[in-house]
Coordinates of C-alpha atoms and ligand atoms in Angstrom, one line a residue:
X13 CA 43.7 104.8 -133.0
X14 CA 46.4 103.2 -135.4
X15 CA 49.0 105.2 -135.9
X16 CA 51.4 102.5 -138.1
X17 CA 50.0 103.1 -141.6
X18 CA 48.0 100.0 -143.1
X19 CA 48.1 99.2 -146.5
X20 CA 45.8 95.9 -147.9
X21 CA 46.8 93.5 -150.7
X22 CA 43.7 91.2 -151.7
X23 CA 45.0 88.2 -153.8
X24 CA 42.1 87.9 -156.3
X25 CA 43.8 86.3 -159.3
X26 CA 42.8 82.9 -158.9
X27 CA 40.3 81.7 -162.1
X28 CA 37.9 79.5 -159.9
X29 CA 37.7 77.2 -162.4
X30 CA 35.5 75.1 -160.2
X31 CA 32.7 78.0 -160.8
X32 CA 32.3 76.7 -164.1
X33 CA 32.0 80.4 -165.1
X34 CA 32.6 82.5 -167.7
X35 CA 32.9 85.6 -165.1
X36 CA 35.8 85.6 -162.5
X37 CA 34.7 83.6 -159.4
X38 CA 35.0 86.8 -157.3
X39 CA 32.8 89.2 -159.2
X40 CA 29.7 85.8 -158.4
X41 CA 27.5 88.0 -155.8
X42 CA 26.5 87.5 -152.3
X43 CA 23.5 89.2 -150.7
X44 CA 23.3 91.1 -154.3
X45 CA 27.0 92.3 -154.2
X46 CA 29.4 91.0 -155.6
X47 CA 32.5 88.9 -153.1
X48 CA 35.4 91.0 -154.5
X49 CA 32.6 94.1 -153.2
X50 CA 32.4 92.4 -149.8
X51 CA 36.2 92.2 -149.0
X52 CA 37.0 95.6 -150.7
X53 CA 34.3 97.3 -148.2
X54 CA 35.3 95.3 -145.0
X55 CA 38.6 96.7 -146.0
X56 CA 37.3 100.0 -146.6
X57 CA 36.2 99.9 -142.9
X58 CA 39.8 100.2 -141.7
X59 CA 40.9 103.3 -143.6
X60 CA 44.1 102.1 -145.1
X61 CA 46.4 104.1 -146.4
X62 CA 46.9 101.8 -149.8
X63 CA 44.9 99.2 -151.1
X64 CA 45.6 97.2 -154.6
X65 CA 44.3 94.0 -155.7
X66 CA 46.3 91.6 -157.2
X67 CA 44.2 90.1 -159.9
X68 CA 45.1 87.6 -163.5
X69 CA 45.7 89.3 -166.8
X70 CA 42.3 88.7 -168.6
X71 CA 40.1 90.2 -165.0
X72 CA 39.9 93.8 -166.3
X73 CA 35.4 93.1 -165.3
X74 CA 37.4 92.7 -161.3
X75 CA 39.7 95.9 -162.2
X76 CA 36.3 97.8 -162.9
X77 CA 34.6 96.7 -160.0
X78 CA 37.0 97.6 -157.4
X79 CA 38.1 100.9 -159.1
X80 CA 38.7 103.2 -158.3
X81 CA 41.7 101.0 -156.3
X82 CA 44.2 99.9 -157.8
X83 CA 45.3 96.3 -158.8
X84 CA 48.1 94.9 -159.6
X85 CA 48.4 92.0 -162.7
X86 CA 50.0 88.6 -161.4
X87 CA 51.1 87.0 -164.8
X88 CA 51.2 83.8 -164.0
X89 CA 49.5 82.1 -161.1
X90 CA 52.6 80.8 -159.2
X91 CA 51.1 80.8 -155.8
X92 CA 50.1 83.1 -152.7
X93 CA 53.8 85.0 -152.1
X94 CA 54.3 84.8 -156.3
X95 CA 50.4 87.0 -155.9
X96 CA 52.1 89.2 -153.4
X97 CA 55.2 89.9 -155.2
X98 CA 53.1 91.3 -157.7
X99 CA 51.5 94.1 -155.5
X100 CA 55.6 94.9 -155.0
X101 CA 55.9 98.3 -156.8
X102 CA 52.5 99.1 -155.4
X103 CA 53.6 99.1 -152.1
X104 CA 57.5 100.5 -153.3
X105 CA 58.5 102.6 -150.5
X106 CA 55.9 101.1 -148.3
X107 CA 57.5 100.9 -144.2
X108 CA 54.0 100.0 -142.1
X109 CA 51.9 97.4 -141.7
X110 CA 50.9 94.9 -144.6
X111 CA 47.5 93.1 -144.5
X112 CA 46.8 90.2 -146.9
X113 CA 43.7 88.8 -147.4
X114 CA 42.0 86.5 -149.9
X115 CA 39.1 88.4 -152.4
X116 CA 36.8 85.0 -152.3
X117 CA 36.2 85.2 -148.7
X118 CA 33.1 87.5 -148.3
X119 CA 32.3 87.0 -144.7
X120 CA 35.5 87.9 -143.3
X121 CA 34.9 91.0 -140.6
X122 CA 36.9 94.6 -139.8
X123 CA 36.8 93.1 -136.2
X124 CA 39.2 90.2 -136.9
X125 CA 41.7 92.0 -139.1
X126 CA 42.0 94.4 -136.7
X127 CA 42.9 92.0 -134.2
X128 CA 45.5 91.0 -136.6
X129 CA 47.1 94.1 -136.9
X130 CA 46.8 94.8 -132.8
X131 CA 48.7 91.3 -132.5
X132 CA 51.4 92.7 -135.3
X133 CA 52.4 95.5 -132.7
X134 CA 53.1 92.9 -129.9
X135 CA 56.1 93.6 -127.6
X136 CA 57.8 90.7 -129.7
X137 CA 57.5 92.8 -132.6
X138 CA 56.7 89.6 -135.0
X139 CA 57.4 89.7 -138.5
X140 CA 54.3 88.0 -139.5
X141 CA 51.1 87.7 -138.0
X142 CA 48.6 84.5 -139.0
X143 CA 44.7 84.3 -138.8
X144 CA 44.4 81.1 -137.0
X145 CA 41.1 78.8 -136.6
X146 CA 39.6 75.5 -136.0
X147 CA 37.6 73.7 -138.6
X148 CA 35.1 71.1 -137.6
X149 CA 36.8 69.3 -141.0
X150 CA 40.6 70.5 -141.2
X151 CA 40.3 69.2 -144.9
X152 CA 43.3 70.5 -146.9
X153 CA 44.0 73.8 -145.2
X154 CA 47.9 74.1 -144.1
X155 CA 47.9 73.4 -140.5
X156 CA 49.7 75.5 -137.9
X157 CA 52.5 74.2 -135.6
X158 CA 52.7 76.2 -132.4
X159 CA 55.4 75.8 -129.6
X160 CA 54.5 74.7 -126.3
X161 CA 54.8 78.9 -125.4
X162 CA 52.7 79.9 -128.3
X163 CA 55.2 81.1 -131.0
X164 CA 53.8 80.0 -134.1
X165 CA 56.9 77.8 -135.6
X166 CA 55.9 77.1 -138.8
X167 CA 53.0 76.6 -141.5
X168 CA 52.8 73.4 -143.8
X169 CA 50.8 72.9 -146.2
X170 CA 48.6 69.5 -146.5
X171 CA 50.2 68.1 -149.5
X172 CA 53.6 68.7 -147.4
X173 CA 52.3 67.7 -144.2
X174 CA 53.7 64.2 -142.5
X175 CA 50.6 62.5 -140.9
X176 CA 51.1 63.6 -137.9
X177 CA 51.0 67.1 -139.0
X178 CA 48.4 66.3 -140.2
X179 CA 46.5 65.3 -137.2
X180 CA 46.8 69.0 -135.6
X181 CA 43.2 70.9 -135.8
X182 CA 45.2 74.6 -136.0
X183 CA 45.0 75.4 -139.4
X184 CA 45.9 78.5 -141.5
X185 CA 42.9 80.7 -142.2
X186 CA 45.3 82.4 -144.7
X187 CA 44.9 86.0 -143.8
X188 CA 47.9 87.7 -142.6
X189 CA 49.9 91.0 -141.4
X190 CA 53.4 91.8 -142.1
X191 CA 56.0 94.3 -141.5
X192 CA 56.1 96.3 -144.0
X193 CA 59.8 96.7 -143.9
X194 CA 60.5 93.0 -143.5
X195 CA 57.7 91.6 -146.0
X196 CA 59.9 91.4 -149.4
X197 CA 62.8 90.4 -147.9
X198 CA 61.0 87.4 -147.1
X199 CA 58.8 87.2 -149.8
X200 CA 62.4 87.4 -151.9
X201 CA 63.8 84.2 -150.1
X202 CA 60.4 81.9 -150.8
X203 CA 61.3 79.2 -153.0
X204 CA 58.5 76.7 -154.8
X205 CA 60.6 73.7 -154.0
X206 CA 57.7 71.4 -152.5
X207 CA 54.6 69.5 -153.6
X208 CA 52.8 72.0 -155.6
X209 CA 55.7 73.2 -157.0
X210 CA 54.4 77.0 -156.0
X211 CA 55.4 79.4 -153.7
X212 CA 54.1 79.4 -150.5
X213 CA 52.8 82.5 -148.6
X214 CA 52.6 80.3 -145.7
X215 CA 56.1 79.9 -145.9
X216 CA 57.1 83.3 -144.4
X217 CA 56.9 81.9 -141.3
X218 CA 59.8 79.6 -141.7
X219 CA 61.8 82.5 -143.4
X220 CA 61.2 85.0 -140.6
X221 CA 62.4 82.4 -137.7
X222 CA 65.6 81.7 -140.0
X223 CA 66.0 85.7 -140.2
X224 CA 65.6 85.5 -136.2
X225 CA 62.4 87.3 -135.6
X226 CA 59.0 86.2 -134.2
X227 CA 55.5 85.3 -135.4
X228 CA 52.7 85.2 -133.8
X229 CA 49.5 83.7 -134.4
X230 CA 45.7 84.9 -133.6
X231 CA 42.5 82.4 -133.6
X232 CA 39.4 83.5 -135.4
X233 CA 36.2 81.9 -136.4
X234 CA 36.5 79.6 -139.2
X235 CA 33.5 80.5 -140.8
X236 CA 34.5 84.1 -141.3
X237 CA 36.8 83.0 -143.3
X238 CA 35.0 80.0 -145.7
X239 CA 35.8 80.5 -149.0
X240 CA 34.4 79.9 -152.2
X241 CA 35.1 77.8 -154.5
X242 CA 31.9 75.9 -156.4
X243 CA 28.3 77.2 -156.4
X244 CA 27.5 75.0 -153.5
X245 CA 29.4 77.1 -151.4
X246 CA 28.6 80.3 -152.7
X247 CA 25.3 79.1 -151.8
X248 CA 26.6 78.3 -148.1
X249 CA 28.1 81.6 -147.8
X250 CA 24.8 83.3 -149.2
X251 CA 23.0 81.4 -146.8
X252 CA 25.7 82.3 -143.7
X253 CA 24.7 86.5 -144.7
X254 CA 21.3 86.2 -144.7
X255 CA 21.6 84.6 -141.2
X256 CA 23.8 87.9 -140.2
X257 CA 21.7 90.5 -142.0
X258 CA 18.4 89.1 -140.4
X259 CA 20.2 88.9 -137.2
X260 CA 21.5 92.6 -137.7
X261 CA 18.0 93.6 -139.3
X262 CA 16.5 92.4 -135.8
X263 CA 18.8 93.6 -133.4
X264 CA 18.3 97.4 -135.0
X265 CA 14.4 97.1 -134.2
X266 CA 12.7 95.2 -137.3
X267 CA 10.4 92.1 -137.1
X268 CA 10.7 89.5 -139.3
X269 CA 8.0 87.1 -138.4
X270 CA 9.7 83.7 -140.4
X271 CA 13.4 85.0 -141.1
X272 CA 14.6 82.5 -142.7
X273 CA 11.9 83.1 -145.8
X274 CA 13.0 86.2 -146.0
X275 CA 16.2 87.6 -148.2
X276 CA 17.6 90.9 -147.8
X277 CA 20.5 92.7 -149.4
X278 CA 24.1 93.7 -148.2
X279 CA 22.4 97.2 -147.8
X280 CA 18.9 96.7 -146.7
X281 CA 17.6 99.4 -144.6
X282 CA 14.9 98.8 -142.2
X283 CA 13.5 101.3 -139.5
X284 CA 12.1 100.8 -136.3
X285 CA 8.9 98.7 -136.1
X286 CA 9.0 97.7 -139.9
X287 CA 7.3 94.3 -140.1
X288 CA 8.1 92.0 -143.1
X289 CA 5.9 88.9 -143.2
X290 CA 7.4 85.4 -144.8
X291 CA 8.5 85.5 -148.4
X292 CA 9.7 89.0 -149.2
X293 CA 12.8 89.5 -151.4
X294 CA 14.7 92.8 -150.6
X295 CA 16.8 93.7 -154.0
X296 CA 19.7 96.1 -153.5
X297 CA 19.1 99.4 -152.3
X298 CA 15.8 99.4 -150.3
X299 CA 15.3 101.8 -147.8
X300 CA 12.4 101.5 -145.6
X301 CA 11.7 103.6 -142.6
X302 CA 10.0 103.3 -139.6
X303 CA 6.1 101.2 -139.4
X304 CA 6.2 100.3 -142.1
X305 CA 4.5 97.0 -142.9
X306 CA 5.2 94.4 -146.0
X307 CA 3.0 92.0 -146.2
X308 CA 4.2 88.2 -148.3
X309 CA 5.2 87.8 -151.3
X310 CA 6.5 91.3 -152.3
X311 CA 9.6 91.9 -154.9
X312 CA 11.7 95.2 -153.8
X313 CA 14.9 97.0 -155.8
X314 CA 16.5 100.7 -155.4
X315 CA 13.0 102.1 -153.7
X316 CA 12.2 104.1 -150.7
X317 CA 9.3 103.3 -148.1
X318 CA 7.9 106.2 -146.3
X319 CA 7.1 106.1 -142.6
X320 CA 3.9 104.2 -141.9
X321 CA 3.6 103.0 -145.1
X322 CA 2.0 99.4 -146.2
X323 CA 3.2 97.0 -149.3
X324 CA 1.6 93.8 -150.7
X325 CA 0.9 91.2 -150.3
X326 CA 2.5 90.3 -153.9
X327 CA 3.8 94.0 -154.8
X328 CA 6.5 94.5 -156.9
X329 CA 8.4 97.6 -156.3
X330 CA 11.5 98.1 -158.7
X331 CA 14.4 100.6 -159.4
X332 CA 13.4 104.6 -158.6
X333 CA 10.2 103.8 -156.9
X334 CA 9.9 106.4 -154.3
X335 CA 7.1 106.5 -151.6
X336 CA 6.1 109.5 -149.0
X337 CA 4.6 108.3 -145.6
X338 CA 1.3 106.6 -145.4
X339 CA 1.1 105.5 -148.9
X340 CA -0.7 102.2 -149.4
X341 CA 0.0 99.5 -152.2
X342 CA -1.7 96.4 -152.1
X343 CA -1.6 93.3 -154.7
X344 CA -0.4 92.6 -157.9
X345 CA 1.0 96.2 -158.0
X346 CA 3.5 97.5 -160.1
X347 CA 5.8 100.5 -159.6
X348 CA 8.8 101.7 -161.3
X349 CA 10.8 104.6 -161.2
X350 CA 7.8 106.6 -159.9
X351 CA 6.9 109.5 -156.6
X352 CA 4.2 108.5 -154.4
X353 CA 2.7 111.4 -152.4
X354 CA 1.8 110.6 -148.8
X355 CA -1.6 109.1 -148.5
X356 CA -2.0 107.9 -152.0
X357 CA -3.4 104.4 -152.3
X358 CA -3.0 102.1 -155.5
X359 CA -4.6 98.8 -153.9
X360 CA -5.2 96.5 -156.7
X361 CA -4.0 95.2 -160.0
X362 CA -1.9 98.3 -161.6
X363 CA 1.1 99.2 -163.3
X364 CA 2.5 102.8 -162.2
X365 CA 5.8 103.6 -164.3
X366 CA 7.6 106.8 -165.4
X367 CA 4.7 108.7 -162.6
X368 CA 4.2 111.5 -160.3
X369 CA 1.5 111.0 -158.0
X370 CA 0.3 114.0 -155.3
X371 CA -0.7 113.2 -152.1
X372 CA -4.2 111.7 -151.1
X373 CA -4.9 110.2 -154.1
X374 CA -6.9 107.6 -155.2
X375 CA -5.6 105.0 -157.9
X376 CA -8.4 102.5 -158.7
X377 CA -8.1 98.3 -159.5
X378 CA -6.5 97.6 -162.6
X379 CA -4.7 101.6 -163.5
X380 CA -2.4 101.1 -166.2
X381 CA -0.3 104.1 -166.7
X382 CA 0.6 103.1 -170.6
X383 CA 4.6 104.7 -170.2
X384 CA 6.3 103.4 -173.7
X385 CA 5.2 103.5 -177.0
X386 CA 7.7 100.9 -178.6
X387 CA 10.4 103.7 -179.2
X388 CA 10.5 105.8 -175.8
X389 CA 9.2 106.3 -172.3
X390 CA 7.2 108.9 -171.6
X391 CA 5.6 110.2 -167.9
X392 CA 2.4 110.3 -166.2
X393 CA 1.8 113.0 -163.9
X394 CA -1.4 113.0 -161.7
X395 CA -1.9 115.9 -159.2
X396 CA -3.2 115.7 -155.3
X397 CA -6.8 114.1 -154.1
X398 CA -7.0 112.7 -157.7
X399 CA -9.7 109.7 -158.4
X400 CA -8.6 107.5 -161.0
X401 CA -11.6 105.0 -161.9
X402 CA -11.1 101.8 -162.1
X403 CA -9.6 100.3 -165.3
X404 CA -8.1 103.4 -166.5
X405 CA -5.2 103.9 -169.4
X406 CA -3.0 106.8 -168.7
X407 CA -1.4 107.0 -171.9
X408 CA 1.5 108.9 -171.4
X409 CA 3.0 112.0 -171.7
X410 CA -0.5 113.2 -170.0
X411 CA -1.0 114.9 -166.9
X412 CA -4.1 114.8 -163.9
X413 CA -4.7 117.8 -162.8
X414 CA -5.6 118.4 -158.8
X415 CA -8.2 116.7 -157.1
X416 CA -9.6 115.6 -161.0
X417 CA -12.1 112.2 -161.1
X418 CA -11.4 109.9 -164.0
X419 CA -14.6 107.6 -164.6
X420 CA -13.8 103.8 -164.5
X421 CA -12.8 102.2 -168.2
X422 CA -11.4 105.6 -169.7
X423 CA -8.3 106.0 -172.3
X424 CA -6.8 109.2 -171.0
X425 CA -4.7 110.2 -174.1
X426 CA -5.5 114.1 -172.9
X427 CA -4.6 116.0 -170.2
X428 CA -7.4 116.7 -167.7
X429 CA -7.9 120.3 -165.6
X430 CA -7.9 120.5 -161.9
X431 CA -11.1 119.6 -160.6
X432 CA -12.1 117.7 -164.3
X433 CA -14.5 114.5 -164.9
X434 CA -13.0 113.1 -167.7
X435 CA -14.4 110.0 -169.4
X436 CA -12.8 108.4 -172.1
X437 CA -14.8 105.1 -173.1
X438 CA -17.5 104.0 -175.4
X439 CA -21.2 105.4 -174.3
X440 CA -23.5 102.9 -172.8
X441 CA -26.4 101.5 -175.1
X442 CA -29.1 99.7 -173.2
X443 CA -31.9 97.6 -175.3
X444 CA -35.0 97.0 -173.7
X445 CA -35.9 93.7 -173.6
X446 CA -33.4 92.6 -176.5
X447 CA -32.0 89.8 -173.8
X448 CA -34.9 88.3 -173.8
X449 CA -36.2 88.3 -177.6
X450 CA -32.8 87.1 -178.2
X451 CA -33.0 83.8 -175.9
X452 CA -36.5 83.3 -177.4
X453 CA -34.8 83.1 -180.6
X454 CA -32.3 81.0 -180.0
X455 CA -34.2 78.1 -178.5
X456 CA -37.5 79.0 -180.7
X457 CA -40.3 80.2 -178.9
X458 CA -39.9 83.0 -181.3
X459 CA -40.2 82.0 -185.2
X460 CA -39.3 85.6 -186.8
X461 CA -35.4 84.9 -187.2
X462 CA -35.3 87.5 -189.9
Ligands
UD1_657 C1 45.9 78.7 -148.9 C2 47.0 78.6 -147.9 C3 46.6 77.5 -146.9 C4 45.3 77.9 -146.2 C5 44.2 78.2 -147.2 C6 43.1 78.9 -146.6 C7 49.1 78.9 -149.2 C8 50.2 78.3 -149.8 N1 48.2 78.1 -148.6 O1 45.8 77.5 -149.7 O2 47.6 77.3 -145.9 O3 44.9 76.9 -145.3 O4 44.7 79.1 -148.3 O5 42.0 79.0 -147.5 O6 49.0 80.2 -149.1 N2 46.0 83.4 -155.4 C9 46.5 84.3 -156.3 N3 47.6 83.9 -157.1 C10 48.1 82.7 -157.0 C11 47.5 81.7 -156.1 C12 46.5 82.1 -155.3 O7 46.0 85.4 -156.4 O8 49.1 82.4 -157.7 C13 44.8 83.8 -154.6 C14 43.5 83.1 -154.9 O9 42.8 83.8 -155.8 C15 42.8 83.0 -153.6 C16 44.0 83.0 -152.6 O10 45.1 83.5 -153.2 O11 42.1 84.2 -153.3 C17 44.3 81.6 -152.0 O12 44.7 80.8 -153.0 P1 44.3 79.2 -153.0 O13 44.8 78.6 -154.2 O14 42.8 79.1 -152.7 O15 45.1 78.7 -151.8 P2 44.9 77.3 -151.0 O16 45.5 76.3 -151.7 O17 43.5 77.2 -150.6
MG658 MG1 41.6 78.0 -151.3

């Protein structure tokens, strides 16, 4: 239990010019949310007690996305403890513990901030606290000097850095925890006298050593903490998830036979004995439950799978799709924004949109409930133990009664009774023997062409 109150900045104002974006590089999405989403939730996961994002002047799309938190504008990008300073009357009054984190970093974990704010409350009662880690490539992260008992001394950045700074392999991760009480002070003695001319987060450190009090420094995993800053690694990052939420997906009692060909969402739900086969894309908001199979090539967004259930191969289930248990849907199917009763089957070649359909009924190949007529949408609804023949046109508004039979080829512009035939198509002609005078004519064995 914490019982120092927590509050979170997120420094989010950077442009990520790199994106080459017309959209703020943290509102780009990972695992269909977007990275701002990511941070803001792990964040969520610690119950602070304040939260505001510190974002540019022209991000009001980020202000919207993390409302209904507040953000702070930093007017000018003058560097990480100018971004801080800007969450100041936030925070006014503000005595506990201070977590600052970057909004581009979608992978980071509750796990590892919490560590940092367990290390803040160390008998040395640091000032600052500094997510530490070791890159395979150090690249241009500022690098950590340590003493030989552990105190962390000092951060410098790379462009400050003397080579043999440069050598170490501790760099800064860049998340950090302050006193709350001692944060501005420091924050208030930061100059931007050094090679970037900005001022330096990092450069608390220093400060709080000057001001005789402690730091300390914890060592996380330096993939938790990759950043984004060009589509390439956006598309490492997406790539690092999907690894997680398979693992996760797994580990809670789903099998994915080829993982890696299959993409899920931040908030995928799969039961127990679910089996996805290779090359299914799980949208946002897809609840499955348990045995339930989905078989390749399906395309699923905002539905829910009843229990024992079976999808595809090649279904496409989008937004408000809703299916009871047992309810089979086989290929090049179609659903939108439609109830499925248990036990219904729609196996082959339809398009179910704007539809209520009872239980145990029959749907057959190539159903097309006919749901807009270039102005509105309008719904379909088809009772219990219903046969639809094959090739049928629901043209909607129209409603099925109870255990009604629909023969194959109709145009159902009417609504049928329980317990109905209805037929809707041309009647059958049959000619005898026209086939055959007809082939006669053609290649002459007949010379009456009139
Ligand atoms: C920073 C750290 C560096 C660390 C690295 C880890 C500093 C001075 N350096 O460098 O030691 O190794 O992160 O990734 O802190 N931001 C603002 N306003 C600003 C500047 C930045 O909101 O004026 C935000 C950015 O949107 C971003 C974060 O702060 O989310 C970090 O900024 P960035 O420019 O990426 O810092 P680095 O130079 O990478
Ligand atoms: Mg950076």
């Amino acid at each position: 239990m914490r019982h120092t109150p927590l509050a979170c900045v997120v420094l989010a104002a950077g442009r990520g010019t790199r994106m080459k974006s017309a959209y703020p590089k943290v509102l780009h999405r990972i695992a269909g949310r977007t990275m701002i989403g990511h941070v803001m939730a792990t964040v969520q996961a610690l119950d602070p007690d304040h939260t505001v994002v510190v974002i540019g002047p022209d991000m009001d799309a980020v202000a919207r996305e993390v409302a209904p938190l507040p953000t702070a504008v930093q007017a000018r990008q003058l560097g990480t403890a100018d971004a801080v300073r800007a969450a100041r009357e936030s925070l006014a009054g503000f005595t506990g513990d201070v977590l600052v984190l970057y909004g581009d970093t979608p992978l980071v974990q509750s796990e590892t901030l919490q560590a940092l704010i367990t290390a803040r409350h160390h008998p040395s009662d640091p000032a600052v606290v500094v997510l530490g880690m070791r890159p395979n490539d150090p690249a241009r992260y500022g690098r950590l000097v340590v003493s030989p008992r552990g105190e962390l001394e000092k951060i410098i950045e790379y462009l400050d850095a003397t080579p043999d700074e440069r050598a170490l392999t501790l760099c800064n991760a860049g998340l950090m925890v302050f006193d709350g009480m001692r944060l501005f002070d420091i924050i208030d003695r930061i100059g931007n006298d050094n090679a970037k001319g900005e001022y330096y987060l990092t450069d608390a450190v220093t400060i709080a050593r000057a001001s005789g009090y402690s730091s300390r420094m914890v060592e996380g995993s330096p993939t938790e903490v990759l950043g984004v800053n060009a589509r390439v690694e956006l598309a490492e990052i997406e790539h690092l998830m999907q690894t997680r939420l398979r693992r996760l997906a797994m580990d809670s009692g789903a099998t994915l036979v080829d993982p890696s060909s299959v993409h899920l969402s931040h908030d995928t739900r799969l039961g127990r004995d679910v089996v996805v086969a290779p090359n299914v894309v799980f949208g946002p908001g897809v609840e499955v439950e348990d045995d339930v199979e989905i078989r390749s090539f399906c395309h699923l967004e905002h539905v829910r799978i009843g229990t024992g259930s079976t999808i595809g191969p090649f279904a496409r289930l989008r937004p408000g799709a809703d299916l009871a248990a047992d309810v089979q849907v086989g290929n090049f199917v179609e659903i939108k924004n439609s109830r499925i009763e248990s036990g219904s089957k729609i196996n082959h070649l339809s398009y179910i949109g704007d539809a209520a359909i009872g239980a145990g009924t029959n749907i057959g190949a190539g159903t097309i409930t006919c749901n807009y007529d270039g102005f509105a949408k309008h719904r379909t609804d088809i009772g219990s133990g219903v046969f639809v023949g094959s090739n049928t046109a629901l043209v909607a508004p129209v409603t099925v009664g109870d255990q009604a039979i629909i023969g194959a080829g109709s145009v159902i512009t009417n609504d049928v009774a329980d317990n109905a035939l209805a037929v809707g198509r041309a009647r059958q002609r049959v000619l005898g023997g026209w086939a055959e005078r007809f082939r006669d004519m053609k290649t002459g064995k007949r010379a009456d062409s009139t």
